[in-house]
Amino acid sequence: SIRRRDECPCRLSGDAAPGRAKLMTGITRPVYRRYAPSFSSVTPGATARCEIPVGMTEHQWLLVYGGATLAQLTGIRVIIDERVVMAYASGTDLDTDCQFLGMPAANGSVAIMFDRYGLKNRPAVEFAALGTGIVSLDGAGNRQTPNNMRIEVDIDAAAVLPTLELRLKETEPQPSGLILRRAQTAMPSGVVGENFIQNLALNSWINRVIFKSSVIDRVQLKLDQTIIWDRTTAQNTKAQADGIRVTQAGLWVLDTTEDGNGDEGYITAGHQSVVWTVWLSAACSVPIVLETLEPAITPGG
């Protein structure tokens, strides 16, 4: 039969109301979706800045853009306590990364993720969320909670009447833990055949390593004398398509979370050497993005 509204089992009434309200409070977790403060210096040829208040836990910043193409956003940086923790070469670079994670292509907005998008359960997704609201200390008693954070966006001089807005996805305060840090480097003079990179990601927790090249045939990773990753391009593409990722032209990605499991990273601390071997079919420089899990601010900072 169909119940009247006042017969709904969810209705709080009588003596049951306090207990049921307490239960609902215990399972309710509000997510705040709101605008950040306005950007400054949103003009062609300038660097726009937006200061984000600390005090909440950051999951996603959605960058809404107009009057400029993604390519005309020529640099995007997330800065915490004056340290760049995420860097993208352009809006196009950010959008390509989002599509690899499984998001649709940008259309007026593009996401900067603190959460690890697409994993199988909420704790794994939110493991790297940026907590700023509760002071936490390292083992020596030094503050490990961010004091300030901002985003900077470089705008090409060819942009016409650019506009930028930032929309935040936040939850209640929590202590700072590990966050995703995205650093850029390069293999400057790759040759045809084998190329060796010594100690890239030594003393790190590797989440992803992104090689920006379309001429990579194979990548191998060795910790000390043990090979822990060795795949051809075809094998890597197949494995990631079988998992949760969408491979992108021009990117060769070692993604430790490709199956959707958040606990399958490589921790290189305690190893004497980290050796990468990259096989190229043509000589070129290869830009590299190293994405690791590490404290929001430098230890002791």
Coordinates of C-alpha atoms in Angstrom, one line a residue:
S1 CA 0.0 0.0 0.0
I2 CA 1.0 3.6 -0.4
R3 CA 1.8 5.4 2.9
R4 CA 0.7 9.0 3.6
R5 CA 3.6 11.4 4.0
D6 CA 3.0 11.5 7.8
E7 CA 3.4 7.8 8.0
C8 CA 6.9 7.8 6.4
P9 CA 9.3 5.8 8.5
C10 CA 11.8 8.6 8.2
R11 CA 9.6 11.1 9.9
L12 CA 10.9 12.3 13.3
S13 CA 8.1 12.3 15.8
G14 CA 7.6 11.6 19.5
D15 CA 10.3 10.0 21.6
A16 CA 12.0 8.5 18.5
A17 CA 12.9 11.9 17.2
P18 CA 16.1 12.6 19.4
G19 CA 17.6 9.3 18.8
R20 CA 16.8 9.2 15.1
A21 CA 18.1 12.8 14.7
K22 CA 21.3 11.8 16.4
L23 CA 21.7 8.8 14.0
M24 CA 21.1 11.1 11.0
T25 CA 23.7 13.6 12.3
G26 CA 26.2 10.7 12.7
I27 CA 25.9 9.6 9.1
T28 CA 25.5 13.0 7.4
R29 CA 28.6 14.5 5.9
P30 CA 28.0 17.8 4.2
V31 CA 29.9 18.6 1.0
Y32 CA 30.2 22.4 0.3
R33 CA 30.1 23.5 -3.3
R34 CA 30.8 27.2 -3.6
Y35 CA 32.7 30.0 -5.3
A36 CA 36.2 30.9 -4.2
P37 CA 37.2 34.6 -3.9
S38 CA 37.6 36.4 -7.2
F39 CA 40.8 36.2 -9.2
S40 CA 43.0 39.2 -9.5
S41 CA 44.9 40.3 -12.7
V42 CA 42.8 38.4 -15.2
T43 CA 44.2 40.2 -18.2
P44 CA 46.1 39.0 -21.4
G45 CA 49.8 38.5 -20.8
A46 CA 49.4 38.5 -17.0
T47 CA 49.4 35.9 -14.2
A48 CA 46.0 35.7 -12.5
R49 CA 45.9 34.8 -8.8
C50 CA 43.2 33.5 -6.5
E51 CA 43.8 33.2 -2.8
I52 CA 41.7 30.3 -1.2
P53 CA 40.9 30.6 2.5
V54 CA 42.3 27.8 4.7
G55 CA 40.1 26.0 7.2
M56 CA 38.3 23.3 5.1
T57 CA 39.3 20.1 3.4
E58 CA 39.8 20.5 -0.4
H59 CA 38.7 17.8 -2.8
Q60 CA 38.4 19.6 -6.1
W61 CA 38.8 23.1 -7.6
L62 CA 36.9 23.6 -10.8
L63 CA 38.5 26.2 -13.0
V64 CA 35.8 28.0 -15.1
Y65 CA 37.3 29.9 -18.0
G66 CA 36.2 32.2 -20.8
G67 CA 37.7 34.5 -23.4
A68 CA 40.7 32.2 -23.6
T69 CA 41.3 28.7 -25.0
L70 CA 42.8 26.0 -22.8
A71 CA 46.1 26.4 -24.7
Q72 CA 46.1 30.1 -23.9
L73 CA 46.1 29.2 -20.2
T74 CA 49.9 28.7 -20.5
G75 CA 50.6 27.6 -16.9
I76 CA 48.6 26.5 -13.9
R77 CA 50.1 26.2 -10.4
V78 CA 48.7 25.3 -7.0
I79 CA 50.8 26.9 -4.3
I80 CA 50.7 26.0 -0.6
D81 CA 52.8 28.0 1.9
E82 CA 54.8 29.4 -1.1
R83 CA 55.6 26.0 -2.4
V84 CA 54.3 24.7 -5.8
V85 CA 52.6 21.4 -5.2
M86 CA 50.9 21.0 -8.5
A87 CA 52.1 22.3 -11.8
Y88 CA 50.5 22.0 -15.3
A89 CA 52.2 23.3 -18.4
S90 CA 48.9 24.6 -19.8
G91 CA 45.1 24.2 -19.6
T92 CA 45.4 21.6 -22.3
D93 CA 47.9 19.7 -20.2
L94 CA 45.4 19.7 -17.3
D95 CA 42.5 18.7 -19.5
T96 CA 44.4 15.8 -21.1
D97 CA 45.3 14.5 -17.6
C98 CA 41.6 14.8 -16.5
Q99 CA 40.6 12.8 -19.6
F100 CA 43.2 10.1 -18.7
L101 CA 41.6 9.8 -15.3
G102 CA 38.2 9.2 -17.0
M103 CA 36.6 12.7 -17.0
P104 CA 34.9 14.1 -20.1
A105 CA 36.8 16.8 -22.2
A106 CA 36.7 20.3 -20.8
N107 CA 34.0 22.6 -22.1
G108 CA 34.3 25.9 -20.3
S109 CA 35.6 24.3 -17.1
V110 CA 38.4 22.0 -16.1
A111 CA 39.0 20.2 -12.7
I112 CA 42.1 20.3 -10.5
M113 CA 41.9 17.2 -8.4
F114 CA 43.1 16.7 -4.8
D115 CA 41.1 13.5 -4.5
R116 CA 42.3 10.5 -6.5
Y117 CA 39.6 10.4 -9.1
G118 CA 37.9 7.1 -10.1
L119 CA 39.1 4.7 -7.4
K120 CA 36.8 2.0 -6.0
N121 CA 35.9 3.4 -2.6
R122 CA 35.6 6.7 -0.9
P123 CA 38.5 6.3 1.6
A124 CA 40.9 5.6 -1.3
V125 CA 39.6 8.5 -3.3
E126 CA 39.8 11.0 -0.5
F127 CA 43.1 9.7 1.0
A128 CA 44.9 12.6 -0.6
A129 CA 42.4 15.4 0.1
L130 CA 44.0 18.6 1.3
G131 CA 43.1 19.1 5.0
T132 CA 43.7 22.6 6.2
G133 CA 41.4 23.1 9.2
I134 CA 43.0 21.2 12.1
V135 CA 46.5 21.9 13.2
S136 CA 48.7 18.8 13.0
L137 CA 52.3 18.4 14.0
D138 CA 55.2 16.2 12.8
G139 CA 57.2 13.9 15.1
A140 CA 59.4 16.9 16.1
G141 CA 56.4 19.1 17.0
N142 CA 56.6 21.2 13.9
R143 CA 53.4 22.5 12.3
Q144 CA 52.3 20.5 9.3
T145 CA 49.1 22.4 8.5
P146 CA 49.0 24.8 5.5
N147 CA 48.8 28.5 6.5
N148 CA 47.9 29.7 3.0
M149 CA 47.1 28.5 -0.5
R150 CA 46.4 29.9 -3.9
I151 CA 46.2 29.1 -7.6
E152 CA 48.0 31.0 -10.3
V153 CA 47.1 30.9 -14.0
D154 CA 49.3 32.4 -16.7
I155 CA 47.3 33.9 -19.5
D156 CA 48.6 34.3 -23.1
A157 CA 48.8 37.8 -24.5
A158 CA 46.5 36.6 -27.4
A159 CA 43.5 36.0 -25.1
V160 CA 40.6 38.3 -25.7
L161 CA 38.7 39.5 -22.6
P162 CA 39.6 36.5 -20.5
T163 CA 37.5 35.5 -17.4
L164 CA 38.4 33.0 -14.6
E165 CA 36.3 31.7 -11.7
L166 CA 37.1 29.0 -9.2
R167 CA 34.5 26.7 -7.7
L168 CA 35.4 24.7 -4.6
K169 CA 34.3 21.3 -3.5
E170 CA 35.1 21.0 0.2
T171 CA 34.2 19.1 3.4
E172 CA 34.6 19.8 7.1
P173 CA 38.1 20.4 8.5
Q174 CA 40.4 17.5 9.0
P175 CA 44.1 17.2 9.8
S176 CA 46.6 17.5 7.0
G177 CA 47.9 14.2 5.7
L178 CA 49.5 13.2 2.4
I179 CA 48.5 15.0 -0.7
L180 CA 49.2 14.5 -4.4
R181 CA 52.3 16.5 -5.5
R182 CA 52.9 17.0 -9.2
A183 CA 56.5 17.9 -10.2
Q184 CA 57.8 18.4 -13.7
T185 CA 61.2 17.3 -15.0
A186 CA 62.6 15.8 -18.3
M187 CA 64.8 13.3 -20.0
P188 CA 66.6 16.0 -22.1
S189 CA 68.4 14.0 -24.8
G190 CA 66.8 10.6 -25.4
V191 CA 68.3 8.4 -28.1
V192 CA 66.8 5.6 -30.2
G193 CA 66.8 2.4 -28.1
E194 CA 67.5 2.2 -24.4
N195 CA 67.7 5.3 -22.2
F196 CA 68.4 5.2 -18.5
I197 CA 67.1 7.6 -15.8
Q198 CA 68.8 7.2 -12.4
N199 CA 66.9 7.8 -9.1
L200 CA 63.8 9.6 -10.5
A201 CA 61.4 9.3 -7.5
L202 CA 63.9 8.1 -5.0
N203 CA 62.6 8.4 -1.4
S204 CA 59.0 8.8 -2.7
W205 CA 55.6 7.2 -2.7
I206 CA 54.9 7.0 -6.4
N207 CA 51.3 7.5 -7.5
R208 CA 51.9 8.1 -11.2
V209 CA 54.7 8.9 -13.6
I210 CA 53.8 10.5 -16.9
F211 CA 56.1 10.4 -19.9
K212 CA 55.0 13.0 -22.4
S213 CA 56.0 11.3 -25.7
S214 CA 54.4 9.3 -28.5
V215 CA 57.6 7.5 -29.5
I216 CA 58.0 5.3 -26.3
D217 CA 58.0 1.6 -27.0
R218 CA 58.6 0.2 -23.5
V219 CA 59.2 1.3 -19.9
Q220 CA 60.9 -0.6 -17.1
L221 CA 61.2 0.3 -13.4
K222 CA 63.8 -1.3 -11.2
L223 CA 64.2 -0.9 -7.4
D224 CA 67.7 -1.9 -6.5
Q225 CA 68.1 -5.2 -8.4
T226 CA 64.4 -6.0 -8.7
I227 CA 62.2 -5.2 -11.7
I228 CA 58.8 -4.2 -10.5
W229 CA 57.3 -2.8 -13.7
D230 CA 58.1 -3.7 -17.3
R231 CA 55.6 -3.1 -20.1
T232 CA 55.5 -2.3 -23.8
T233 CA 53.2 0.5 -24.9
A234 CA 50.6 -1.9 -26.2
Q235 CA 50.6 -3.8 -22.9
N236 CA 50.3 -0.6 -20.9
T237 CA 47.4 0.7 -23.0
K238 CA 45.5 -2.7 -22.7
A239 CA 46.0 -2.9 -19.0
Q240 CA 44.8 0.7 -18.4
A241 CA 41.8 0.2 -20.7
D242 CA 40.9 -3.0 -18.8
G243 CA 41.1 -0.9 -15.6
I244 CA 39.6 2.5 -14.9
R245 CA 41.8 4.8 -17.1
V246 CA 41.4 6.2 -20.6
T247 CA 44.7 6.3 -22.4
Q248 CA 45.6 9.6 -24.2
A249 CA 47.7 10.2 -27.3
G250 CA 51.2 11.5 -26.4
L251 CA 51.2 10.2 -22.8
W252 CA 52.8 7.1 -21.5
V253 CA 51.7 6.7 -17.9
L254 CA 52.8 4.4 -15.2
D255 CA 49.7 4.5 -13.0
T256 CA 49.8 2.5 -9.8
T257 CA 46.0 3.0 -9.3
E258 CA 45.0 1.8 -12.8
D259 CA 42.8 -1.0 -11.3
G260 CA 41.0 1.4 -9.0
N261 CA 42.8 0.3 -5.9
G262 CA 44.2 3.1 -3.7
D263 CA 46.9 1.1 -1.8
E264 CA 49.0 -0.1 -4.7
G265 CA 51.7 2.6 -5.0
Y266 CA 55.4 2.1 -4.9
I267 CA 57.3 3.4 -1.9
T268 CA 61.0 3.8 -2.8
A269 CA 62.2 5.0 0.6
G270 CA 64.8 2.5 1.9
H271 CA 66.0 1.6 -1.5
Q272 CA 69.5 2.5 -2.7
S273 CA 68.6 3.0 -6.4
V274 CA 65.6 3.6 -8.6
V275 CA 66.4 2.9 -12.2
W276 CA 64.1 3.6 -15.2
T277 CA 64.7 2.3 -18.6
V278 CA 62.8 3.9 -21.5
W279 CA 63.0 2.6 -25.0
L280 CA 62.4 5.2 -27.7
S281 CA 61.7 4.7 -31.4
A282 CA 63.0 8.2 -32.2
A283 CA 65.5 10.5 -30.6
C284 CA 63.9 13.3 -28.6
S285 CA 63.6 15.1 -25.2
V286 CA 60.9 13.6 -23.0
P287 CA 59.1 15.8 -20.5
I288 CA 58.2 13.8 -17.3
V289 CA 55.6 14.5 -14.6
L290 CA 56.2 12.8 -11.3
E291 CA 53.1 12.5 -9.1
T292 CA 53.8 11.4 -5.6
L293 CA 52.1 11.3 -2.2
E294 CA 53.7 13.5 0.4
P295 CA 53.0 15.9 3.2
A296 CA 51.1 19.1 2.3
I297 CA 54.0 21.2 3.4
T298 CA 57.7 20.3 3.7
P299 CA 58.6 18.4 6.9
G300 CA 59.5 20.9 9.6
G301 CA 58.0 23.8 7.6

